[in-house]
Short mmCIF file of C-alpha atoms and ligand atoms in Angstrom, two decimals:
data_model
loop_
_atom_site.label_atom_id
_atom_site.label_comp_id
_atom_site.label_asym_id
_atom_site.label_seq_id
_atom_site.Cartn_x
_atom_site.Cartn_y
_atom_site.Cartn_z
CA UNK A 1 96.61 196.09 119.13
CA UNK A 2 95.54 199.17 120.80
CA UNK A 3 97.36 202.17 120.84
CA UNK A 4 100.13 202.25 123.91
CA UNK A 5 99.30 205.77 124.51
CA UNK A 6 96.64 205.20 125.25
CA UNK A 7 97.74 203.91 128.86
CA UNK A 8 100.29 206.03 131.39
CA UNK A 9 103.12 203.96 130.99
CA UNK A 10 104.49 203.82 127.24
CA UNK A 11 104.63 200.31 125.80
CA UNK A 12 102.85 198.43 128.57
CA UNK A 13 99.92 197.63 126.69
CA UNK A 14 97.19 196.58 129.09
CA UNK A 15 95.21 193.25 127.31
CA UNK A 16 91.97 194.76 128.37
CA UNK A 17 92.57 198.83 127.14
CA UNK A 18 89.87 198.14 123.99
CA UNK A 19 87.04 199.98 125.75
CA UNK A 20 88.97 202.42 127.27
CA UNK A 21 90.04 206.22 125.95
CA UNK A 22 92.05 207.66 128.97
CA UNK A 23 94.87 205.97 130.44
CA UNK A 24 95.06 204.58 133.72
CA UNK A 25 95.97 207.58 136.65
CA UNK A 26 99.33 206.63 137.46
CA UNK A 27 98.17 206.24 141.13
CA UNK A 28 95.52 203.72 140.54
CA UNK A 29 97.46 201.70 138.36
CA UNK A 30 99.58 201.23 141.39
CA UNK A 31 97.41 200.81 143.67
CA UNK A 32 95.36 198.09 142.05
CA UNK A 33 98.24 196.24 141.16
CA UNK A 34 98.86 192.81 142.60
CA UNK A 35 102.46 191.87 140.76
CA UNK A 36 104.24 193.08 143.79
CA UNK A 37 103.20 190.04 145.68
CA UNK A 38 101.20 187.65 143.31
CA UNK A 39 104.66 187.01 141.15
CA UNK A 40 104.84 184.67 144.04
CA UNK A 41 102.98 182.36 141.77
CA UNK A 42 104.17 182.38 138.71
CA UNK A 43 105.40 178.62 138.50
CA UNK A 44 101.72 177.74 139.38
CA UNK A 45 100.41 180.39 136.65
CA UNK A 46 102.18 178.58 134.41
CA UNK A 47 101.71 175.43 135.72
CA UNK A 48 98.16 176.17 135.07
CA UNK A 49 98.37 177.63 131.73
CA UNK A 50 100.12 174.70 130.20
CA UNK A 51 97.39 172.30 131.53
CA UNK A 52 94.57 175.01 129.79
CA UNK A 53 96.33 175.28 126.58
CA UNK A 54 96.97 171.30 126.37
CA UNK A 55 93.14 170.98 127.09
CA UNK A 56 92.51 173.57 124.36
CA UNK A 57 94.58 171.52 121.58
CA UNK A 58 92.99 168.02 123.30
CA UNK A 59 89.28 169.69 122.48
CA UNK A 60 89.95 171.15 118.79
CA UNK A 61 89.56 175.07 120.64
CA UNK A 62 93.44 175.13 119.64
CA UNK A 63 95.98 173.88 116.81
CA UNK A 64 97.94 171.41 118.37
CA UNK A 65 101.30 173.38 116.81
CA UNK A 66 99.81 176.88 118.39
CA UNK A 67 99.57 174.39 121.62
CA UNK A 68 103.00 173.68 121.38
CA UNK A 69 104.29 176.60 120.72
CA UNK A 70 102.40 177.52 123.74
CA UNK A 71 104.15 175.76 125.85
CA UNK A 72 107.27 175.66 125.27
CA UNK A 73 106.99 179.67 125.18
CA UNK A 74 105.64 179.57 128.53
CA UNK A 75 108.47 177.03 129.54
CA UNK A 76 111.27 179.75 128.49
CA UNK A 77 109.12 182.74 130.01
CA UNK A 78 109.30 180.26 133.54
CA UNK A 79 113.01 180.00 132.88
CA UNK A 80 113.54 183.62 132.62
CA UNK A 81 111.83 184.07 135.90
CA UNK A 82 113.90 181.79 137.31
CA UNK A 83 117.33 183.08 136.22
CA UNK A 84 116.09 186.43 137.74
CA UNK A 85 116.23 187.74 134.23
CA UNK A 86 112.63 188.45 133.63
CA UNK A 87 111.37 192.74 134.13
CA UNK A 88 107.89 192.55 136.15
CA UNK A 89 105.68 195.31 134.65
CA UNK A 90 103.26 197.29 137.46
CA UNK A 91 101.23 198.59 134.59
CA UNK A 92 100.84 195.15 133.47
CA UNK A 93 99.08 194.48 136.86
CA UNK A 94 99.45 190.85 138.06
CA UNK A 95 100.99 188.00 137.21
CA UNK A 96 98.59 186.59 134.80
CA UNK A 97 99.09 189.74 132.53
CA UNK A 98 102.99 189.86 133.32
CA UNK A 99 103.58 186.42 132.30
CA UNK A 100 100.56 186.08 129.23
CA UNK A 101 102.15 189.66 128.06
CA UNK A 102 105.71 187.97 127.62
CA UNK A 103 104.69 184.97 126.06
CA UNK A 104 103.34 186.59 123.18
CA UNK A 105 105.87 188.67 123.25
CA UNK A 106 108.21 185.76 122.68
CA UNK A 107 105.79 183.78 120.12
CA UNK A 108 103.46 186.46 118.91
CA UNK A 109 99.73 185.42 118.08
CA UNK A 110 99.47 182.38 118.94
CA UNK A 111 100.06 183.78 123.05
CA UNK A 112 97.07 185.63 121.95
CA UNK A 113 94.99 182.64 122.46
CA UNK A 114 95.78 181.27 125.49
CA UNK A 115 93.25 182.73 127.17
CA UNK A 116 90.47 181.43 125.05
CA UNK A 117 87.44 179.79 127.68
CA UNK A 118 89.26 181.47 130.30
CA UNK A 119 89.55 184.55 133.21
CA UNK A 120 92.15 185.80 135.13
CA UNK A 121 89.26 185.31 137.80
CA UNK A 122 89.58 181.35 137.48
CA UNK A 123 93.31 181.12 136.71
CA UNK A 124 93.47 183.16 139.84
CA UNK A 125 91.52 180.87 142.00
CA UNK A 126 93.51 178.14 140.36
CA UNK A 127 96.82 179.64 141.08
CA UNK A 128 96.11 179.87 144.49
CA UNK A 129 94.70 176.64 144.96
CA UNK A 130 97.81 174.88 143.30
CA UNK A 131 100.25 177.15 145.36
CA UNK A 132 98.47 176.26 148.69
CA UNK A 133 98.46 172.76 147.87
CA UNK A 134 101.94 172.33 147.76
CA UNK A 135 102.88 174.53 150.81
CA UNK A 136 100.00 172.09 152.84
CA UNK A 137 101.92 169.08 151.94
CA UNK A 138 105.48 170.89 153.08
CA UNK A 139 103.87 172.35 155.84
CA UNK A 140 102.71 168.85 156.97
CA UNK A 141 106.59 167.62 156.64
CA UNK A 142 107.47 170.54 158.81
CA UNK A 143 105.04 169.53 161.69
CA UNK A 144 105.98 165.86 161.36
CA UNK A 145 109.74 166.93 162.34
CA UNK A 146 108.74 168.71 165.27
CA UNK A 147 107.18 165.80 166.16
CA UNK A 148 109.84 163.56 165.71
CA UNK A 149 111.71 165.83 167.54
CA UNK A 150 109.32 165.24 170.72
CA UNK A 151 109.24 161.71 170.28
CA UNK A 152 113.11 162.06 170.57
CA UNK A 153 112.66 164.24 173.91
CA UNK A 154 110.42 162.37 175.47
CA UNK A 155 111.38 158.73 174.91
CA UNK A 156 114.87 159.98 176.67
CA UNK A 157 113.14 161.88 179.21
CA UNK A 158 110.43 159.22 179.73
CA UNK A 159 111.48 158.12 183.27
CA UNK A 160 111.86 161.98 184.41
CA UNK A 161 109.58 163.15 186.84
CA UNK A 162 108.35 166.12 186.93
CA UNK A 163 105.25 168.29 189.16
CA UNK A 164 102.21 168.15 186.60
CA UNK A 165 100.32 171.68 186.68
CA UNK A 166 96.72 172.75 187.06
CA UNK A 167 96.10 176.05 187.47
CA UNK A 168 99.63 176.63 187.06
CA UNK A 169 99.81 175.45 191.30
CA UNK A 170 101.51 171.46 191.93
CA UNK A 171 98.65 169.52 191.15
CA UNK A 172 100.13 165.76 190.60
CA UNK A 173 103.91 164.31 189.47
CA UNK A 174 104.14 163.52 185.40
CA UNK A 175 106.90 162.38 183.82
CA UNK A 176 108.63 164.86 181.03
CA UNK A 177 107.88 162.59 178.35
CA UNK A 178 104.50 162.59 179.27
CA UNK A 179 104.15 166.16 178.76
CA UNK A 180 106.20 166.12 175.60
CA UNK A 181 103.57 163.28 174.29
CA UNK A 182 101.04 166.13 175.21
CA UNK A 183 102.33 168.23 172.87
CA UNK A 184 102.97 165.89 170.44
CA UNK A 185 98.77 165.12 170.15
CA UNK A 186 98.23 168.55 169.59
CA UNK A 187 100.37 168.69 167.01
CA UNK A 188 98.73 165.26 165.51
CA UNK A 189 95.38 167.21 165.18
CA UNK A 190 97.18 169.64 163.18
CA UNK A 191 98.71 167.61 161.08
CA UNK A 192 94.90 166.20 160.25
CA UNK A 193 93.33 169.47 160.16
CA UNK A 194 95.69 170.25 157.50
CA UNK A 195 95.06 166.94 155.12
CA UNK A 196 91.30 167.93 155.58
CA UNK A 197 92.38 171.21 154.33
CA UNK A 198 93.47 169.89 151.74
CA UNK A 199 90.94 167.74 150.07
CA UNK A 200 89.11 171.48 149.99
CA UNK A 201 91.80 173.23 148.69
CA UNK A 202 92.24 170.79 145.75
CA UNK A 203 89.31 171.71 143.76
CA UNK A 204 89.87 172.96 139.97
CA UNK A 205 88.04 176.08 139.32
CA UNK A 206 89.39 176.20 135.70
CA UNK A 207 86.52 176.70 133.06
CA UNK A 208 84.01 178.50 135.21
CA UNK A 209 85.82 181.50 133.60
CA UNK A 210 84.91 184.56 134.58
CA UNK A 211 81.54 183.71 136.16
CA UNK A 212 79.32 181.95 134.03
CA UNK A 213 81.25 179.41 132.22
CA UNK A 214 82.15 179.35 128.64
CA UNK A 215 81.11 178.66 125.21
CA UNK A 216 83.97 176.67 123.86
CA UNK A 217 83.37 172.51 123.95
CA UNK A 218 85.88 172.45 127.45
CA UNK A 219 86.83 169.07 128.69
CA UNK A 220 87.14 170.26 132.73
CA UNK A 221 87.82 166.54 133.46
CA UNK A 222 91.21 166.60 131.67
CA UNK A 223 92.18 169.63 133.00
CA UNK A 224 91.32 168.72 136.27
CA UNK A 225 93.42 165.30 135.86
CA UNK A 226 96.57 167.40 134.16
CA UNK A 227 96.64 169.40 137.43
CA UNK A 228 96.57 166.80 140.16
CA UNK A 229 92.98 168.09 141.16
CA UNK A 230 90.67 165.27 142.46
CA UNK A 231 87.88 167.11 140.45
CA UNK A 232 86.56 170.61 139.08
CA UNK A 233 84.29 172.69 141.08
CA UNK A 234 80.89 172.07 140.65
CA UNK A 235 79.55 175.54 140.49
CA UNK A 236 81.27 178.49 138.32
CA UNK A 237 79.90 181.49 140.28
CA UNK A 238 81.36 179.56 143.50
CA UNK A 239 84.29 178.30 141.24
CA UNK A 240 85.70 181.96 140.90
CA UNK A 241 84.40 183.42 144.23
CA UNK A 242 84.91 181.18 146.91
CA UNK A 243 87.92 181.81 149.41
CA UNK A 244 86.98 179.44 152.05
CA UNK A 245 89.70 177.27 151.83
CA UNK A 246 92.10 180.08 151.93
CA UNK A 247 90.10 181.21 155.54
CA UNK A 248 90.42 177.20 156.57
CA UNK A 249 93.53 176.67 156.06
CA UNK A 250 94.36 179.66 157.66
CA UNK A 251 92.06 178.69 160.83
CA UNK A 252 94.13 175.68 160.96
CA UNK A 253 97.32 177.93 160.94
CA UNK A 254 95.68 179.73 163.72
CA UNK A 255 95.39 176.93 166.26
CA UNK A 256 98.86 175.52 165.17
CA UNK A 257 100.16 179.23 166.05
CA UNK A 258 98.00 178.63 169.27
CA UNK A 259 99.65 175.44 170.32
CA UNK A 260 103.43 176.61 169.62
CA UNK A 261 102.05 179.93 171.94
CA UNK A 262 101.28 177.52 174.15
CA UNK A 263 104.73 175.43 174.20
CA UNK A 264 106.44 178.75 174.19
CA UNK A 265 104.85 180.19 177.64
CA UNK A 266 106.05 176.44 178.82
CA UNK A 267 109.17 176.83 177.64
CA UNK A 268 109.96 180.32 179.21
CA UNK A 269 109.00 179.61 181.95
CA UNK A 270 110.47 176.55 182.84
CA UNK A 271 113.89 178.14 181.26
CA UNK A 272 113.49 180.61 184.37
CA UNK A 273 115.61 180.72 187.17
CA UNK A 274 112.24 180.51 188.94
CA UNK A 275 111.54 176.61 187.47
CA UNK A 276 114.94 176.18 185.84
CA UNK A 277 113.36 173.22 184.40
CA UNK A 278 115.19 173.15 181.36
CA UNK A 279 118.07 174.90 179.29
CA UNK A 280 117.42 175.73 175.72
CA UNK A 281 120.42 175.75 173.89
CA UNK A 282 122.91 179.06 173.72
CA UNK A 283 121.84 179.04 169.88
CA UNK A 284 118.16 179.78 170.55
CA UNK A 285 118.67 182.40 173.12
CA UNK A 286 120.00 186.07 172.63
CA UNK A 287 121.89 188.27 175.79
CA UNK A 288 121.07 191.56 176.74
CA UNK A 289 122.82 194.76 175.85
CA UNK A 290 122.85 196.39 179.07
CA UNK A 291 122.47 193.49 181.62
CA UNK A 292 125.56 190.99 181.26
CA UNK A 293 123.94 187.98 183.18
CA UNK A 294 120.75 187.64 180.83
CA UNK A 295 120.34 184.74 178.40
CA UNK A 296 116.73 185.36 177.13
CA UNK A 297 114.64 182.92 175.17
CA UNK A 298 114.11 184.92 172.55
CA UNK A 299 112.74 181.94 169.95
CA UNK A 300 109.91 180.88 171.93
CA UNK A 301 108.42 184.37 172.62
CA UNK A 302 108.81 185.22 169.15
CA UNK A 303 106.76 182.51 167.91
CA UNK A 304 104.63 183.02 170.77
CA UNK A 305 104.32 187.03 169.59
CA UNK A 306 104.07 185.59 165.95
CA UNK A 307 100.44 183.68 166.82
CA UNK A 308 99.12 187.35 167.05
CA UNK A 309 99.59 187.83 163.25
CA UNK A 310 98.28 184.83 161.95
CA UNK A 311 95.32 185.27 164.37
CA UNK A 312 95.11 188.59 162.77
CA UNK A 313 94.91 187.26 159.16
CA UNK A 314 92.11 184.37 159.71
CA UNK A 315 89.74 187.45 161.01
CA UNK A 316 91.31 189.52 158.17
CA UNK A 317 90.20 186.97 155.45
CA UNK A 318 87.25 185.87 157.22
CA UNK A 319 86.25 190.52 156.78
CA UNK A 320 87.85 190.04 153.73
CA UNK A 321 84.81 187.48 152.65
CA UNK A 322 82.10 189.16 154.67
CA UNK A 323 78.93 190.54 152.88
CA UNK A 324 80.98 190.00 149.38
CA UNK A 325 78.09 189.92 146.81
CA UNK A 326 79.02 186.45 144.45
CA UNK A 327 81.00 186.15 141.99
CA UNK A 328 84.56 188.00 142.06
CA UNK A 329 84.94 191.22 143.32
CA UNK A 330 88.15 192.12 143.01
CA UNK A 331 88.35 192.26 146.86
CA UNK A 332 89.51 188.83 146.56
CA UNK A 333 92.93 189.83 145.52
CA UNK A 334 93.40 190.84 149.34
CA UNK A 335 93.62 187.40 150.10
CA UNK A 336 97.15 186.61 148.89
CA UNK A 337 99.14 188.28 151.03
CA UNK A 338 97.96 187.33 154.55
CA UNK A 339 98.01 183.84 152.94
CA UNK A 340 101.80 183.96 152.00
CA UNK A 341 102.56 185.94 155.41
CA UNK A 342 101.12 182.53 157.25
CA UNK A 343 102.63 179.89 155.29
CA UNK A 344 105.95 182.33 155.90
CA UNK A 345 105.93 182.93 159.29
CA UNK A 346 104.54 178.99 159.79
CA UNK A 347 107.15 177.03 158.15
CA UNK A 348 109.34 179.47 160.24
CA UNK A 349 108.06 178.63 163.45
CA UNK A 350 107.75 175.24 162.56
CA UNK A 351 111.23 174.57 161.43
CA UNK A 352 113.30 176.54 164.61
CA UNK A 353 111.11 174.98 166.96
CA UNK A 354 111.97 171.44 165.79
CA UNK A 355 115.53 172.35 165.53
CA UNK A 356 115.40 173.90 169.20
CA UNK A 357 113.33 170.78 170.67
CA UNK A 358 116.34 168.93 169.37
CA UNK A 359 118.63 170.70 171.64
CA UNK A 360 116.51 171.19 175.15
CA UNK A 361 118.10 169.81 178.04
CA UNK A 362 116.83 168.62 181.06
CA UNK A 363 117.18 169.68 184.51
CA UNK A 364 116.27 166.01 185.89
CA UNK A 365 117.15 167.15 189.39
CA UNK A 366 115.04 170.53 189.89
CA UNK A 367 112.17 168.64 188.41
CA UNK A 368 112.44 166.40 190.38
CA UNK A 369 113.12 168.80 193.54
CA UNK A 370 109.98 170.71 192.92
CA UNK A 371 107.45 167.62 191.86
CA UNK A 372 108.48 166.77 195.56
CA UNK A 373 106.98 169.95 197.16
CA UNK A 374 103.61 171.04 197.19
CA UNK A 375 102.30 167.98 198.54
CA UNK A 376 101.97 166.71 194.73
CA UNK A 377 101.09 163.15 196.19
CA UNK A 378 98.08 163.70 197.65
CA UNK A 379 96.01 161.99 195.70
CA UNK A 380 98.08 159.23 195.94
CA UNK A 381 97.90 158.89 199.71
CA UNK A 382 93.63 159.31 199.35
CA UNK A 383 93.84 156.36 197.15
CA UNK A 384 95.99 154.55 198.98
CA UNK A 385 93.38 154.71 201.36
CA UNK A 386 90.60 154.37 199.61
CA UNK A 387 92.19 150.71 198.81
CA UNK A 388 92.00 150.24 202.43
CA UNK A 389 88.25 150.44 202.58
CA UNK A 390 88.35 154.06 203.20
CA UNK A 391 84.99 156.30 200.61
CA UNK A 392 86.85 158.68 198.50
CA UNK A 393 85.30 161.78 199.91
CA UNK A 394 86.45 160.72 203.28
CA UNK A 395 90.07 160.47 202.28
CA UNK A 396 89.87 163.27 200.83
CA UNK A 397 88.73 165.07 204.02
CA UNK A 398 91.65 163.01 206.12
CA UNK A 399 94.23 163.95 203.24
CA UNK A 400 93.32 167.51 203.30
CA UNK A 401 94.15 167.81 207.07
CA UNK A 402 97.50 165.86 206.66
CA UNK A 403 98.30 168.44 204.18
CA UNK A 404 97.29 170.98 206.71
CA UNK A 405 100.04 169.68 209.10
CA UNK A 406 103.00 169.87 206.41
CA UNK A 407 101.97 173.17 205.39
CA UNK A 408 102.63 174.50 209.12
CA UNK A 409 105.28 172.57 209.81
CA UNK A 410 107.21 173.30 206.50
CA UNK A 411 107.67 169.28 205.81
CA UNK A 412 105.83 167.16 202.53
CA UNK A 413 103.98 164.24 203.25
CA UNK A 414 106.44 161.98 202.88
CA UNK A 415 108.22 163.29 205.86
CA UNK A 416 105.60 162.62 207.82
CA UNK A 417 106.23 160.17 210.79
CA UNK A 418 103.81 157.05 210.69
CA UNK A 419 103.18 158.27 214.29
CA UNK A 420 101.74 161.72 212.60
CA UNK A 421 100.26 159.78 209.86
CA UNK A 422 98.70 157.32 211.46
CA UNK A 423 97.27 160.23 214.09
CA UNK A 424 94.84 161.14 210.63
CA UNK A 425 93.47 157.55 209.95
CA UNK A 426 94.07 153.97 211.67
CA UNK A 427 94.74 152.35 208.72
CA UNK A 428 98.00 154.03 207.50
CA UNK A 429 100.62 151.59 207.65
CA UNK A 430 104.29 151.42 207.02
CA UNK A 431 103.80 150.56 203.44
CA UNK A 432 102.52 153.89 202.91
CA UNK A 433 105.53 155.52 202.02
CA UNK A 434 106.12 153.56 198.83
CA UNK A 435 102.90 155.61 197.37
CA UNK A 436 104.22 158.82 198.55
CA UNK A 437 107.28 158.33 196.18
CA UNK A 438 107.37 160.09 193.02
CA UNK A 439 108.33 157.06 191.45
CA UNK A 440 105.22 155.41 192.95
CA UNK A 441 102.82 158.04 191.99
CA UNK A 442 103.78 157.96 188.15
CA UNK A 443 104.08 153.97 188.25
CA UNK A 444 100.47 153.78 189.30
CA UNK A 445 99.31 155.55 186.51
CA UNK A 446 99.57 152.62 184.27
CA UNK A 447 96.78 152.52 181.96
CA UNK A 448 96.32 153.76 178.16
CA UNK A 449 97.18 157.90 178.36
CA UNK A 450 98.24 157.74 181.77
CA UNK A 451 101.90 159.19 182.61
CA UNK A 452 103.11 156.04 183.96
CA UNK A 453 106.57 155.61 182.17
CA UNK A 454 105.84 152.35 180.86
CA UNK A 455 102.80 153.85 179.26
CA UNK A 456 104.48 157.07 177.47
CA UNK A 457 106.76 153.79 175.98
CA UNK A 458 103.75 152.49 174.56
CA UNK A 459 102.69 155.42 173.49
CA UNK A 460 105.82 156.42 171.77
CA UNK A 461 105.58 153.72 170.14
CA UNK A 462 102.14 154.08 168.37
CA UNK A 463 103.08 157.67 167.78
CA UNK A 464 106.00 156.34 165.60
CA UNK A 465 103.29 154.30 163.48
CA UNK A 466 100.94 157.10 163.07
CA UNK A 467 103.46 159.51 162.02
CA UNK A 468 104.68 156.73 159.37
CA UNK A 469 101.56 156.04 157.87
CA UNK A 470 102.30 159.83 156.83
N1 LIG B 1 95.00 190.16 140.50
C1 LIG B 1 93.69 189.62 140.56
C2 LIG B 1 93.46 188.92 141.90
O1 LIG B 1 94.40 188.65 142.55
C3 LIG B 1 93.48 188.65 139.44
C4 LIG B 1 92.07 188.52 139.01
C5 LIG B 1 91.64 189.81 138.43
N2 LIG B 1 90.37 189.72 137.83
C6 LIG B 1 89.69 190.81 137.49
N3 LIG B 1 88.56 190.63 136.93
N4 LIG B 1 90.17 192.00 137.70
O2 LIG B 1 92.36 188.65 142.30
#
């Protein structure tokens, strides 16, 4: 062993010092360390390790007692992390070094050759790819509860009509559900994007070392099995330099921000006075400090403002990656911590959202009120008389001017007289009125994705399937 002052810090001997004479500046040592944040990983550094060292004994590289002693060193060192009881060293650098520095500690030489046939630069890319794993699969579980949650919402809310937006002006009645079920797909593409992800993400990078590969008889197979990975990387200079999954995944976290932006403008607004479509529950919403009368959905702009972020880290990762000469640079260790801020401020969004979407309430009768202004059954009337022999363009043109005689007179189409209606085209009848309902309109739209309630049951009910076959 070196001697320790030989670095800044006494008694943090750093496992590469051999070639150096001067210590590390203080500063640098600092600022090149990654322990601060990479400790994060320590249960998949080990994870890792033990798979390595097992392959190690498998192969001959390693005594099968050194193996074992191995292990169950690095099983106590994971216990002491644990417990809390475990001192991270900065000079030590990462967590590779923290946690390979207090195994031997703890069993002397035998740590000394765990790291035979390997780099911190593929136990990194291993560690990362293990941790990510895991938080795709819980991240998955946390979008399948929102959606739940919207199945819930809309399956009671499935007869509720509501005016259906385009342009943010009336456009055409929907029902609630149907706009819930809306959400709900969105969220289904997600939920895919992800599992693609992940097929990506689990690929073993273990043996390609520190570039090249290594000279020891590895069996990359068995490690790869050990792990969970469905198989080792093919290439070992892409093996310790690629960070495309990383950017994927976190392109996937981008548009999954996007949508829950999206559902949060909804939700504001419709929890304004203005739409008072819905009330989101007093334990979503915070008051104001000077203005008594203010209940403010705080939840849904947050996670709105909190898209910004993760927007921010895909282009950050994606920089992070650009022009970077192969194999690792140690630019890649910039890629942790935008990673852990998504998966953080993800599962966050993703879990209060499904808990508030549990707790929305419906304001059936101002839906309902404003679906019924701004002449939202227009279409429905041009139809209507386009079943009466009437070309589409033409109704269109006879609609238009109906419109044009409720919007002076203050009155809907429905309150039309037949006398007035039947002043625009001949062959309005009586029976008109039944397709200037709300209940009409929605009803007619009967047909796979339409709004009609009977079809948001349906599809309900095949959203129930998908989300079970997991
Ligand atoms: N802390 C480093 C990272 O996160 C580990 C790999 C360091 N490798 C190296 N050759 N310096 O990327």
């Amino acid at each position: 062993m070196h001697e320790p002052s030989h670095n800044s810090s006494a008694g943090a001997a750093k496992p590469w010092a051999g070639r150096f004479n001067a210590p590390t500046d203080a500063f640098v040592e600092a600022f090149t360390a990654s322990v601060d944040f990479d400790r994060r990983l320590y249960r998949y550094d080990i994870q890792g390790s033990i798979a390595h060292a097992t392959m190690l004994a498998r192969q001959g590289i390693l005594g099968q007692a050194e193996c074992d002693q191995i292990v169950t060193g690095l099983e106590a060192v994971r216990a002491r992390i644990d417990a809390g009881a475990f001192t991270w060293s900065i000079p030590l650098e990462d967590v590779h070094m923290n946690v390979e520095t207090a195994l031997t500690e703890a069993i002397g030489d035998a740590g000394k050759r765990l790291h035979t046939g390997r780099s911190r630069n593929d136990q990194v890319a291993t560690d990362v790819r293990l941790w990510l794993r895991d938080e795709i699969d819980l991240i998955r579980i946390a979008i399948a509860r929102l959606q739940a949650a919207l199945l819930t919402l809309a399956e009671r809310e499935a007869d509720t009509v509501m005016p259906g937006f385009t342009h943010l002006q009336v456009a055409q009645p929907i029902t609630f559900g149907h706009h819930m079920m809306a959400w709900f797909e969105m969220l289904e593409r997600d939920r895919a994007r992800l599992a693609d992800c992940r097929g990506r993400v689990n690929v073993m990078p273990l043996g390609a070392a520190a570039l090249a590969g290594t000279t020891y008889p590895i069996d990359r197979h068995l490690t790869a099995r050990l792990l969970g990975f469905d198989h080792p990387a093919e290439n070992s200079l892409d093996a310790v330099s690629d960070r495309d999954f990383a950017i994927e995944f976190t392109a996937a976290a981008a548009i999954l921000m996007m949508h829950l932006s999206r559902f949060s403008e909804e939700l504001i607004l419709w929890a304004s006075a203005q739409f008072a479509f819905v009330d989101l529950s007093d334990s979503f919403c915070t008051g104001s400090s000077i203005m008594p009368q203010k209940k403010n959905p705080d939840v849904p702009e947050l996670v709105r403002g909190k898209s910004g972020r993760i927007f921010g880290h895909l282009m950050g990762l994606l920089t992070l990656m650009k022009g970077q000469p192969l194999a690792y640079n140690k630019d890649n260790q910039e890629d942790k911590e935008p990673l852990f801020d998504t998966v953080d401020n993800l599962k966050g969004c993703l879990k209060v959202y499904a808990e508030m979407m549990g707790q929305v309430t419906c304001r059936r009768e101002r839906m309902r009120t404003a679906a019924a202004q701004g002449f939202s059954t227009a279409t429905d009337l041009a139809d209507y008389l386009v079943r009466k022999g009437i070309p589409f363009r033409d109704a269109h043109e006879i609609v238009g001017k109906a419109v044009a005689l409720g919007v002076r007179e203050g009155r809907d189409l429905a309150e039309l007289t037949i006398d007035e209606l039947r002043g625009f085209s001949e062959r309005i009848e009586p029976d008109v009125y039944a397709v200037l309902t709300l209940e009409g309109s929605v009803a007619a739209r009967d047909h796979l994705g339409g709004t009609a309630p009977a079809q948001v049951r349906a599809a309900i009910g095949r959203a129930r399937l998908r989300l079970a076959e997991g």
